[in-house]
Every structure is written in C-alpha cells, then in structure tokens.
PDB file of C-alpha atoms in Angstrom:
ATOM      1  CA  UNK J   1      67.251 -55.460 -37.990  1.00  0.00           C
ATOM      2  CA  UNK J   2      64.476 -53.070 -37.149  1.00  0.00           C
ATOM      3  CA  UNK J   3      64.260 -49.835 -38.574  1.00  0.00           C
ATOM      4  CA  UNK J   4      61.464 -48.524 -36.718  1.00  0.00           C
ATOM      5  CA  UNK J   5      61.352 -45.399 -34.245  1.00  0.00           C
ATOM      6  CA  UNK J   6      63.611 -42.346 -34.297  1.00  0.00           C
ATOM      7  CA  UNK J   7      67.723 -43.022 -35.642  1.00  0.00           C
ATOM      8  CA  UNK J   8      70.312 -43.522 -33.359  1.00  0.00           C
ATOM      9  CA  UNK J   9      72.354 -40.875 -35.542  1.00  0.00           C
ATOM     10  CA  UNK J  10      70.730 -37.803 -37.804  1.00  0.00           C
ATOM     11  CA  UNK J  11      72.850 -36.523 -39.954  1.00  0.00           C
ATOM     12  CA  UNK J  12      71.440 -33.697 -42.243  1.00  0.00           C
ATOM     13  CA  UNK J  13      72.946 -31.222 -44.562  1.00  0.00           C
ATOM     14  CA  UNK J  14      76.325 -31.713 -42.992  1.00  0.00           C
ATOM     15  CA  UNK J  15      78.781 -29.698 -44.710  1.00  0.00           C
ATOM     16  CA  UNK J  16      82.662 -29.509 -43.621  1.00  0.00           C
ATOM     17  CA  UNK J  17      85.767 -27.372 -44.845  1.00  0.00           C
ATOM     18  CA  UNK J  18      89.577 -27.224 -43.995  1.00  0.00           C
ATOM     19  CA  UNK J  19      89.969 -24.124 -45.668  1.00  0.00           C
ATOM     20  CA  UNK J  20      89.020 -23.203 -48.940  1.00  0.00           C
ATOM     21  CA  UNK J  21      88.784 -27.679 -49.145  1.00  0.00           C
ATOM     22  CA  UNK J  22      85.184 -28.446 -48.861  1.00  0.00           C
ATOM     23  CA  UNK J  23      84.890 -32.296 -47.542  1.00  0.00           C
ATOM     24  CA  UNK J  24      81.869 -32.957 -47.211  1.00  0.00           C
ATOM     25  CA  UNK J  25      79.319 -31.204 -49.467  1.00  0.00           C
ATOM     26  CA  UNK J  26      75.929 -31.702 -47.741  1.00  0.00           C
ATOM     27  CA  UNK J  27      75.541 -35.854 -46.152  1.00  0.00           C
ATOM     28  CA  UNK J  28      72.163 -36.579 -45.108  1.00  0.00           C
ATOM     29  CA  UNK J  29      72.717 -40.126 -43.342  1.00  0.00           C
ATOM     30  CA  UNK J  30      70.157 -41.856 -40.716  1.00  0.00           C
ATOM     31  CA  UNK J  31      71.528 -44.582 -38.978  1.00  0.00           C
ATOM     32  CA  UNK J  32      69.165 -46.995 -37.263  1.00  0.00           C
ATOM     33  CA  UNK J  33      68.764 -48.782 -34.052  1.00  0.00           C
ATOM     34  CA  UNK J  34      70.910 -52.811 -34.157  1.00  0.00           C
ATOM     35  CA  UNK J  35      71.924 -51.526 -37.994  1.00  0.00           C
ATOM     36  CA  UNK J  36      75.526 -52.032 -39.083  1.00  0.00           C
ATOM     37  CA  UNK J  37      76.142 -49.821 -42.065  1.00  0.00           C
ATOM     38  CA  UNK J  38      79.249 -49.777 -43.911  1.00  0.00           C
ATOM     39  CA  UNK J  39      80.814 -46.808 -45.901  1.00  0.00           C
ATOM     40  CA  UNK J  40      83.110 -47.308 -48.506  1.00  0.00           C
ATOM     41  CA  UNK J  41      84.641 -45.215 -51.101  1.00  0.00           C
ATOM     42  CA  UNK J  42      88.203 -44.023 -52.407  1.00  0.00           C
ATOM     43  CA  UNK J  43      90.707 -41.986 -50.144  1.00  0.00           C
ATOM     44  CA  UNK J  44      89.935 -38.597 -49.358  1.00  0.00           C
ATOM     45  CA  UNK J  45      86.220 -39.109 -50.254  1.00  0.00           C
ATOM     46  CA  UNK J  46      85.578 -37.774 -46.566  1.00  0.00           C
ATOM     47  CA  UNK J  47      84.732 -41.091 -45.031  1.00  0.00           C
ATOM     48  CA  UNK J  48      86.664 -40.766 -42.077  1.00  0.00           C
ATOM     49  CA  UNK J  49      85.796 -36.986 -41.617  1.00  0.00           C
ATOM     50  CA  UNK J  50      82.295 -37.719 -41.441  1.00  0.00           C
ATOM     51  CA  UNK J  51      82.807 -40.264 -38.542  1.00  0.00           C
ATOM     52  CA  UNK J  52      84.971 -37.613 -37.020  1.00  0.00           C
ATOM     53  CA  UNK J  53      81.711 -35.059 -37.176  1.00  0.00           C
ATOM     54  CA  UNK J  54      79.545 -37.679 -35.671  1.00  0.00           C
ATOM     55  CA  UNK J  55      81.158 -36.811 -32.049  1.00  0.00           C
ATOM     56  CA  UNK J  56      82.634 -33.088 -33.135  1.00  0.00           C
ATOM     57  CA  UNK J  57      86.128 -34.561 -33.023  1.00  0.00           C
ATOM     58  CA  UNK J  58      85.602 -32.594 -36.240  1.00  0.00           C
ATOM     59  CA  UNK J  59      83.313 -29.297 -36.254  1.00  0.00           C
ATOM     60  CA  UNK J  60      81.191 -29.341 -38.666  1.00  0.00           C
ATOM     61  CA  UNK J  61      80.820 -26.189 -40.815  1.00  0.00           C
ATOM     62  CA  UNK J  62      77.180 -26.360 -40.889  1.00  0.00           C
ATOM     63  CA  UNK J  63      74.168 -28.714 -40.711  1.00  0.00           C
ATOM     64  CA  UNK J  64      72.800 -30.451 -38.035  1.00  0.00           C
ATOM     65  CA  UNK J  65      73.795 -34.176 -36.179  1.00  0.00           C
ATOM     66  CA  UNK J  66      71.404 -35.659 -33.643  1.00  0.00           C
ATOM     67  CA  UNK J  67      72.604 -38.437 -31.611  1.00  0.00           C
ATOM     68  CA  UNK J  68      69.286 -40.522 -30.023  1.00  0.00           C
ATOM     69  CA  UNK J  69      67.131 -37.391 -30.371  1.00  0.00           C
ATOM     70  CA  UNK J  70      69.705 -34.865 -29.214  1.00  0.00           C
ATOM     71  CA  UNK J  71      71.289 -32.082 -31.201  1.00  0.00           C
ATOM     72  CA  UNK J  72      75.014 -32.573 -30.721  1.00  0.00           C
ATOM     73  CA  UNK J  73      75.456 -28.801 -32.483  1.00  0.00           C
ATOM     74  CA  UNK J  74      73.464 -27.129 -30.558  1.00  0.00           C
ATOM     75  CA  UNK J  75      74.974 -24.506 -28.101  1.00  0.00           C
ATOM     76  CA  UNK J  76      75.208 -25.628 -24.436  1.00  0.00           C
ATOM     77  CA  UNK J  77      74.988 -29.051 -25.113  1.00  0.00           C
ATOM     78  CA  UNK J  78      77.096 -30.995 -22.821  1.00  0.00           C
ATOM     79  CA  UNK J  79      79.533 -32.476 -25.633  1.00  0.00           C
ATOM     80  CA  UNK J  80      81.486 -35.085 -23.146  1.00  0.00           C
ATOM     81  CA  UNK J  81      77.934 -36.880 -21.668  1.00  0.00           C
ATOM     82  CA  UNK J  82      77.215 -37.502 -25.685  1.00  0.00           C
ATOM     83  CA  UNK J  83      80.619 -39.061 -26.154  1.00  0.00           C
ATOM     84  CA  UNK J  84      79.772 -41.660 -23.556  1.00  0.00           C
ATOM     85  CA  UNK J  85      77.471 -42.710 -26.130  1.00  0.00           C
ATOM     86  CA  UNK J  86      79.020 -42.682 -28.904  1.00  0.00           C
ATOM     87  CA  UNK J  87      81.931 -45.146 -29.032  1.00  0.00           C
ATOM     88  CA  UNK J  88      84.817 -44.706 -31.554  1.00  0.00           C
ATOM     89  CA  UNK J  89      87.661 -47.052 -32.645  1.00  0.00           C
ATOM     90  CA  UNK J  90      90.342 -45.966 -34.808  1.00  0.00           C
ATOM     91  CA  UNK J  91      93.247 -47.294 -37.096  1.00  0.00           C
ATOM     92  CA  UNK J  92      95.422 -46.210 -34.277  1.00  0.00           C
ATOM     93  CA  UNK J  93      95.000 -47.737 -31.223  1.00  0.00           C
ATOM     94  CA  UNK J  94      95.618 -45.059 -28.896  1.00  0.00           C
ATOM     95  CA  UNK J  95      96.280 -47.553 -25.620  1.00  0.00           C
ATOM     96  CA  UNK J  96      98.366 -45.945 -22.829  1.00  0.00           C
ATOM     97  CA  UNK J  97     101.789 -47.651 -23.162  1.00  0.00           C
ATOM     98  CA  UNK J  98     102.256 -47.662 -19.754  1.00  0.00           C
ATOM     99  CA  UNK J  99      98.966 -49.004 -18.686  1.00  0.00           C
ATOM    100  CA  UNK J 100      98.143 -52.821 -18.627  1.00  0.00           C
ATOM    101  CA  UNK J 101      95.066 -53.244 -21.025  1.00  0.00           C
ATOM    102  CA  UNK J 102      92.310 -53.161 -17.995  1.00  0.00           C
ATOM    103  CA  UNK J 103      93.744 -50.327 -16.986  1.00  0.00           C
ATOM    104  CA  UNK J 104      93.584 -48.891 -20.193  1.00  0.00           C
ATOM    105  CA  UNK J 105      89.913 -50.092 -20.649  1.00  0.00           C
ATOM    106  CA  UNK J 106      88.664 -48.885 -17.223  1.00  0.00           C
ATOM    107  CA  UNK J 107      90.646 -45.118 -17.289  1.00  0.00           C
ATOM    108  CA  UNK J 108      87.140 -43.545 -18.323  1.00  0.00           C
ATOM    109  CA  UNK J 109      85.211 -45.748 -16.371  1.00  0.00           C
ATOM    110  CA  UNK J 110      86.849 -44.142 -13.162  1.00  0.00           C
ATOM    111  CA  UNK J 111      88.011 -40.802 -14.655  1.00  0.00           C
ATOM    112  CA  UNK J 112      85.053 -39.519 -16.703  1.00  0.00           C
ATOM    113  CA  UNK J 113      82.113 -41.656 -15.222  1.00  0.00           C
ATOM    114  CA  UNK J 114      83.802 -41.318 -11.795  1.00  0.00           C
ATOM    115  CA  UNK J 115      83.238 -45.321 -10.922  1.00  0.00           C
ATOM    116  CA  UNK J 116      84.792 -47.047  -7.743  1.00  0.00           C
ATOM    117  CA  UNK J 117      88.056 -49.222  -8.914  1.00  0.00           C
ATOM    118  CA  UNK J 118      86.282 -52.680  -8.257  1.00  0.00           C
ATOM    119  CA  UNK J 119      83.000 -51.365  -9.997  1.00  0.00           C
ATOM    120  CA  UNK J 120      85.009 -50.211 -12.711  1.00  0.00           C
ATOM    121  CA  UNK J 121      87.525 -53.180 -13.455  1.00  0.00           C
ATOM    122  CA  UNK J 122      84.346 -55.466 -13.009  1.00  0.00           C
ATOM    123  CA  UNK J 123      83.066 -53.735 -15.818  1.00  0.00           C
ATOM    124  CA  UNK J 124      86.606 -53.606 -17.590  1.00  0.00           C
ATOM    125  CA  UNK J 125      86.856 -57.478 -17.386  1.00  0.00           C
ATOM    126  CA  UNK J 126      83.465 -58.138 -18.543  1.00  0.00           C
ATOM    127  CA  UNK J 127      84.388 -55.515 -21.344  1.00  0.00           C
ATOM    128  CA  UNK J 128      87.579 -58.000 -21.950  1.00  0.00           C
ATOM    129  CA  UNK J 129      85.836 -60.984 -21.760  1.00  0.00           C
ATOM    130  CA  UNK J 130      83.491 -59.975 -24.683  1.00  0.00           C
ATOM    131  CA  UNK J 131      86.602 -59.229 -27.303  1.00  0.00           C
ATOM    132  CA  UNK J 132      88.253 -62.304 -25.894  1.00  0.00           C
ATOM    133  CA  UNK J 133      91.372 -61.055 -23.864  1.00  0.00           C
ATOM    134  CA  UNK J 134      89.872 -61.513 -20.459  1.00  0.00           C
ATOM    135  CA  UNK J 135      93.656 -63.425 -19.947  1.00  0.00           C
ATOM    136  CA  UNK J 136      95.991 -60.584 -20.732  1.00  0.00           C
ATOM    137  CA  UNK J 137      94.435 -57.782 -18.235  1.00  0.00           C
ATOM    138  CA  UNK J 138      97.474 -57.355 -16.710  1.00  0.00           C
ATOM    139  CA  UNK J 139      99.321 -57.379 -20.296  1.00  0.00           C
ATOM    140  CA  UNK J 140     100.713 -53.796 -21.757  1.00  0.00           C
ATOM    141  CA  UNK J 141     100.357 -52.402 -24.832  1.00  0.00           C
ATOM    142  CA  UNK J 142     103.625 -54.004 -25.972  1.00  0.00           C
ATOM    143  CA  UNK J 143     102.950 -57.553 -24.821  1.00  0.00           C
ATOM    144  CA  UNK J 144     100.139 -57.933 -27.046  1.00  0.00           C
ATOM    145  CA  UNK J 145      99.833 -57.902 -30.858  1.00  0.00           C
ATOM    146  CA  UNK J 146      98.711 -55.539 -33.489  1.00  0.00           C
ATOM    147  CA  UNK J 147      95.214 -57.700 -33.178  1.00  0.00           C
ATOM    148  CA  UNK J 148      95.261 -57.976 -29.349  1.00  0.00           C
ATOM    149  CA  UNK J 149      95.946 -54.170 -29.502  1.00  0.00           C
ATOM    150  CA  UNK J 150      93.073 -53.129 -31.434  1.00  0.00           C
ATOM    151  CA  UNK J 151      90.785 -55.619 -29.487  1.00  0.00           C
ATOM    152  CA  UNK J 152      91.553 -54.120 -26.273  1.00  0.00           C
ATOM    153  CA  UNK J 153      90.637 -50.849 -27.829  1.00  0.00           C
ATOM    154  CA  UNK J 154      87.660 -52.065 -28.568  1.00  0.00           C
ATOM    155  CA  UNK J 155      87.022 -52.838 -25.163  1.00  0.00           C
ATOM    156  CA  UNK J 156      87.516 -49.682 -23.816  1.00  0.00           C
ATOM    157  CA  UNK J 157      84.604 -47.984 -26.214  1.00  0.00           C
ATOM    158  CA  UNK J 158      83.083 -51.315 -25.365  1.00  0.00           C
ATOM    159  CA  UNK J 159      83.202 -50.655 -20.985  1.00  0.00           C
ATOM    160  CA  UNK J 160      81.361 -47.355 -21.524  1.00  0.00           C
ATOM    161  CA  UNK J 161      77.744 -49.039 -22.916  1.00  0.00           C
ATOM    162  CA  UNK J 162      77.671 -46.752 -26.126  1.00  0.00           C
ATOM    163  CA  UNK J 163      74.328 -46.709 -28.095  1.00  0.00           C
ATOM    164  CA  UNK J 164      76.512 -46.501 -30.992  1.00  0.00           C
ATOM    165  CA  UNK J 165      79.639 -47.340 -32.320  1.00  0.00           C
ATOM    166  CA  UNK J 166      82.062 -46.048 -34.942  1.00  0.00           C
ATOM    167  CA  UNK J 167      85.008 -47.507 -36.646  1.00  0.00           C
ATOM    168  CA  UNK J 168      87.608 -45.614 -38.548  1.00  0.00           C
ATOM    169  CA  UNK J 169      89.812 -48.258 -40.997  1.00  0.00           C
ATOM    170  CA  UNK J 170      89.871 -50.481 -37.693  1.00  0.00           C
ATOM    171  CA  UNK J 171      92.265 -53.278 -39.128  1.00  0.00           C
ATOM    172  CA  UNK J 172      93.941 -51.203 -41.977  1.00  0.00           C
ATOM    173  CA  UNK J 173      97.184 -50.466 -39.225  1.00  0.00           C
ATOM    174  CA  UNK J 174      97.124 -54.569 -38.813  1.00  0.00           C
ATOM    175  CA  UNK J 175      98.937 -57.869 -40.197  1.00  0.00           C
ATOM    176  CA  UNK J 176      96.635 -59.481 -42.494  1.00  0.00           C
ATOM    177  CA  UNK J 177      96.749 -62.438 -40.204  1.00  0.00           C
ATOM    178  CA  UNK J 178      95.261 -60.369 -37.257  1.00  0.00           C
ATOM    179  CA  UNK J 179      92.445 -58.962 -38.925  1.00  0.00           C
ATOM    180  CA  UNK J 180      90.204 -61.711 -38.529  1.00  0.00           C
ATOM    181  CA  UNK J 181      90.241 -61.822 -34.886  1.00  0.00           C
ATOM    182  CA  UNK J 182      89.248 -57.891 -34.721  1.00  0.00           C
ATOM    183  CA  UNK J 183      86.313 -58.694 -37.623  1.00  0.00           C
ATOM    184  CA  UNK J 184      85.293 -61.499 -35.347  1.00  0.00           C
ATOM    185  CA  UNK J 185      84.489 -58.970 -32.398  1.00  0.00           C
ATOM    186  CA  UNK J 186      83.059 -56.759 -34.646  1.00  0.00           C
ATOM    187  CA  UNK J 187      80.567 -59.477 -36.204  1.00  0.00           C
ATOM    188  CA  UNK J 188      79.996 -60.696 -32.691  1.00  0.00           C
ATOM    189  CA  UNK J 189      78.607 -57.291 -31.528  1.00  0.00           C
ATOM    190  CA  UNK J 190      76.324 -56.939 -34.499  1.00  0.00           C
ATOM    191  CA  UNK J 191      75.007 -60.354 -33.811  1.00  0.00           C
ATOM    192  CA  UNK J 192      73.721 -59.106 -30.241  1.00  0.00           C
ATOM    193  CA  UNK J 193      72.398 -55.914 -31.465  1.00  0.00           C
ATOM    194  CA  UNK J 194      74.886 -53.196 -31.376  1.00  0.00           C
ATOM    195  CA  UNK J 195      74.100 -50.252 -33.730  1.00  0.00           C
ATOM    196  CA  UNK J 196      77.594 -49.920 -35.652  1.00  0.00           C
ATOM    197  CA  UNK J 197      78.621 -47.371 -38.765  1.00  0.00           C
ATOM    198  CA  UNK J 198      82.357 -48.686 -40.178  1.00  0.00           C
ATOM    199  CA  UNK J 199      84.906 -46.842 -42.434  1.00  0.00           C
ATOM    200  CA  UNK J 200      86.687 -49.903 -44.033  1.00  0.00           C
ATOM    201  CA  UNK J 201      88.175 -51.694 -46.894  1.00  0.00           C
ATOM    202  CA  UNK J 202      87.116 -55.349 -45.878  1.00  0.00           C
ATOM    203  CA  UNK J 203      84.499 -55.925 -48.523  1.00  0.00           C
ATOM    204  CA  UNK J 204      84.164 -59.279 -47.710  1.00  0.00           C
ATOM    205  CA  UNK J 205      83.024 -58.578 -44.073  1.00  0.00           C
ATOM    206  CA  UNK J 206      80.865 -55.632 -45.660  1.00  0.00           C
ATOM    207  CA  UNK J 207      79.501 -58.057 -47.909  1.00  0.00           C
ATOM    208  CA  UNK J 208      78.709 -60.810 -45.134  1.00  0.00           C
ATOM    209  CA  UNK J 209      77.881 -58.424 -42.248  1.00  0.00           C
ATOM    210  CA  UNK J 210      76.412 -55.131 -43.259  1.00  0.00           C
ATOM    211  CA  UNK J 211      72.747 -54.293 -43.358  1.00  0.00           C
ATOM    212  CA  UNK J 212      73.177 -51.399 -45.682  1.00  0.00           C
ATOM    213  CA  UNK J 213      76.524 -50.055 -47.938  1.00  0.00           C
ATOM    214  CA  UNK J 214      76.714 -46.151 -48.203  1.00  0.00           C
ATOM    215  CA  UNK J 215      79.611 -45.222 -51.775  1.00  0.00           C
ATOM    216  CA  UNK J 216      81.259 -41.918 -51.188  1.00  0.00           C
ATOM    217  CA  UNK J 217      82.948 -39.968 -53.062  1.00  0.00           C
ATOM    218  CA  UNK J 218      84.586 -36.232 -53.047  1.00  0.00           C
ATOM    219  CA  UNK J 219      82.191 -35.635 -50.114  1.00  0.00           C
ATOM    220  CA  UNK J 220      78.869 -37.094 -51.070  1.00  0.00           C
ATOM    221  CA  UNK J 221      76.823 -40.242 -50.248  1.00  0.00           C
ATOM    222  CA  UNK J 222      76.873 -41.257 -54.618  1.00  0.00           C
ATOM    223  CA  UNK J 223      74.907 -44.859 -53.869  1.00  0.00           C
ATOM    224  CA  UNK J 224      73.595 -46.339 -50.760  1.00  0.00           C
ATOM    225  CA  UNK J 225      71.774 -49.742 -50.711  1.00  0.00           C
ATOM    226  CA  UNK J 226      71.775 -53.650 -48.983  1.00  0.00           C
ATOM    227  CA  UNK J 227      75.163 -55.417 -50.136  1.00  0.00           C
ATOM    228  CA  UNK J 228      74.426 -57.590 -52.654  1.00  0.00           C
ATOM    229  CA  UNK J 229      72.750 -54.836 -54.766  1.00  0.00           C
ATOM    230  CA  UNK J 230      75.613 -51.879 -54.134  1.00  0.00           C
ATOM    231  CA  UNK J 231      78.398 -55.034 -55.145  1.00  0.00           C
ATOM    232  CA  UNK J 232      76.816 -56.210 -57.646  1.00  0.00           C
ATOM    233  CA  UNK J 233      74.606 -54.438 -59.446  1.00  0.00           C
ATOM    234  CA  UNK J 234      75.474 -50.474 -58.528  1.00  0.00           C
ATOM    235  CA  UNK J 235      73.437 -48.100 -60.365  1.00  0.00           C
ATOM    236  CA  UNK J 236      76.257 -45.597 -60.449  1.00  0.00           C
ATOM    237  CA  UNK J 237      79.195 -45.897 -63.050  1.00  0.00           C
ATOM    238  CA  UNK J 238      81.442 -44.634 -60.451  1.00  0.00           C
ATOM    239  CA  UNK J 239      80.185 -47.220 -57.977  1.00  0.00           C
ATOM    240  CA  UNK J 240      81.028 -49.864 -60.641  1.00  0.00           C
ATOM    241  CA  UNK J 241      84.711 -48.619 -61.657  1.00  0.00           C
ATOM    242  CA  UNK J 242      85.728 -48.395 -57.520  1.00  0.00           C
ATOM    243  CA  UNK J 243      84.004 -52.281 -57.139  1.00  0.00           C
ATOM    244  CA  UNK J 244      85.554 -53.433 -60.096  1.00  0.00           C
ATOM    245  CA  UNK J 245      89.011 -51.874 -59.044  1.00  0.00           C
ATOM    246  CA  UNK J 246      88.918 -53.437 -55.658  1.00  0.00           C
ATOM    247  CA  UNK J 247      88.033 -56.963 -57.077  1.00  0.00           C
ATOM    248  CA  UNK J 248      91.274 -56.761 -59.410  1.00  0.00           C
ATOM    249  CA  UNK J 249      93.469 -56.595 -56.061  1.00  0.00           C
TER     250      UNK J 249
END
C-alpha cells in the first residue's frame, strides 16, 4: 500500500447533528490511495453516518470533506460529477426489481454518464464479470440470491470507475452462507488496488484484509491503528471491552 501524495478522502473537523443529537463530534480521517480501512465500533457510534457524509447523502453540519483534492462542501460544486467517484454499497441492495442485473448495473452508465447502450452494457458485463455473475445478466433481482444480489450491486458502483469505494454493513442483510462470496469480491478489489473504507462486523476479513482499523464510538475516531495491534493489543479500555465482546459471540 502506498501512502504517499495527497488522500483520496479528507475528512476534517466533521461534525453532524439530527437535532439536538450530535453524531459525529469532530472526525478527522485521511484515507489513502489502494488503502482499505475498516471502521468498527458499536451501533449508533456514527459509523454509517460518516460514510453517508463522505458523498453528502448526509449534510454535514460543519467541517470540511475533500474527495481527490476537491472540496465536496464547498458552494457550487457540482455534487453528482463527485458521486461518479465515489462508489457506495449498502446493506440494502437497492437493485430495480424490474430490471435484469445488467440493466441494473448499466442504468447510470447510460442515464447519468449518457453512454451508448452497447458502450454501456460492454462496460456492464465487464463490471459483471469482475464480481463473478457475468452468467445471470439477464437474471432479475428475484432470480438471484441475497449474495448474487449484493454482488450485482457491487457491480453497478463497480461500472462507474470510482476512485473510491464505500461499504455500509455490506453482508449484515445476508445468509451467513452468502457472505463469503460478497467478501471474496471485496478482497479481490483490494488485491488490484482499489482504495476502499468499510462499515462492518466481519472481523475476520478486517483482520485478514485491512491496512488500517479506525474504533468509534458516540461519534469519535477512540483508536485507529494496523489490525493486529487495534485486535490485540488496543490501547483504549473501551477498544478492549467492544473486542473482547465480539470474540465471546
């Protein structure tokens, strides 16, 4: 992994409230090129709101995100062009029931990025190919599984060449049989250098795959390290009780 250059994704001071709630209490976070970093942390720490934040599917309340250089807060900037480049899976998979899954995965390709049909599903099939469902193109929503589901999802961010890509609790809505098939993609894309920030509770995976493991908790980044040092020898006490709590289960 190389950490030289700018970050993919700046995050500085972010701060975010529903309400009189405050989230997220001030997360710095700087997110490198080809680095997979994995957040973990209790519910309602504000994991997933900070992924939301990172393409204003949640406005911040204050403090600033950058996205390769550019300030995605910053008035007049064309919010839809940054989302190309940012892609975002989520524990929902969001497919178009009554799309087969290329047309699912090639909808932006030809809507937002206004690609011909045969550009686009070229695209869409090499898109496919890479989660391994190039055979059920022409499959719907509900011909495929829970797994198959979430892959093709994956695919669609996939289509759109993101520099960056952001899971939200990707296999937590799946069988525990199907999750390996979605980690496998995910391990697959880190292998050939896509920069990648996951919300999860697969500590094994974060364990095996992740460059670097951010704790939160009630809206602040407590402990941030490699894996083997945040798993096994956190410096926080909070860090410890939430490891030691997962490892009972």
């Amino acid at each position: 992994m190389q950490v030289d250059g700018p970050p993919i994704l700046e995050i500085r001071g972010l701060h975010k409230k529903f309400g009189a709630l405050e989230v997220l209490k001030g997360v710095d976070l700087r997110v490198h090129s080809r680095e997979l970093v994995f957040i973990i942390g209790p519910s309602g720490s504000g994991k997933s709101t900070l992924l939301r934040c990172c393409n204003r599917l949640e406005e911040p309340t204050s403090g600033s995100i950058r996205v390769e250089g550019v300030d995605i807060m910053a008035s007049g900037v064309d919010i839809n062009t940054v989302r190309r480049r940012i892609g975002m899976v989520f524990q929902s998979f969001n497919l178009y029931p009554h799309l087969d899954a290329l047309g699912n995965v090639t909808l932006a390709l030809r809507k937002v990025l206004k690609k011909p049909r045969a550009e686009a599903e070229e695209a869409g099939m090499r898109a496919l190919a890479r989660v391994g469902l190039a055979d059920k193109a022409k499959a719907h929503p509900n011909e495929l599984s829970g797994g198959q589901q979430q892959r093709a999802a994956i695919a669609r961010a996939l289509a759109l060449e993101p520099s960056i890509m952001l899971f939200d609790e990707p296999t937590s809505a799946l069988d525990p049989e199907l999750v390996g098939s979605v980690l496998a993609v995910m391990r697959e894309m880190r292998e050939s250098g896509m920069t990648m920030v996951v919300v999860s509770h697969e500590m094994r995976f974060a364990r095996s795959a992740a460059d670097r493991v951010l704790f939160m908790d009630q809206g602040v980044i407590l402990e941030q390290g490699p894996p083997q040092k945040l798993f096994n020898d956190p410096d926080h006490a909070r860090v410890k009780e939430f490891i030691a709590s997962i490892e009972r289960h």
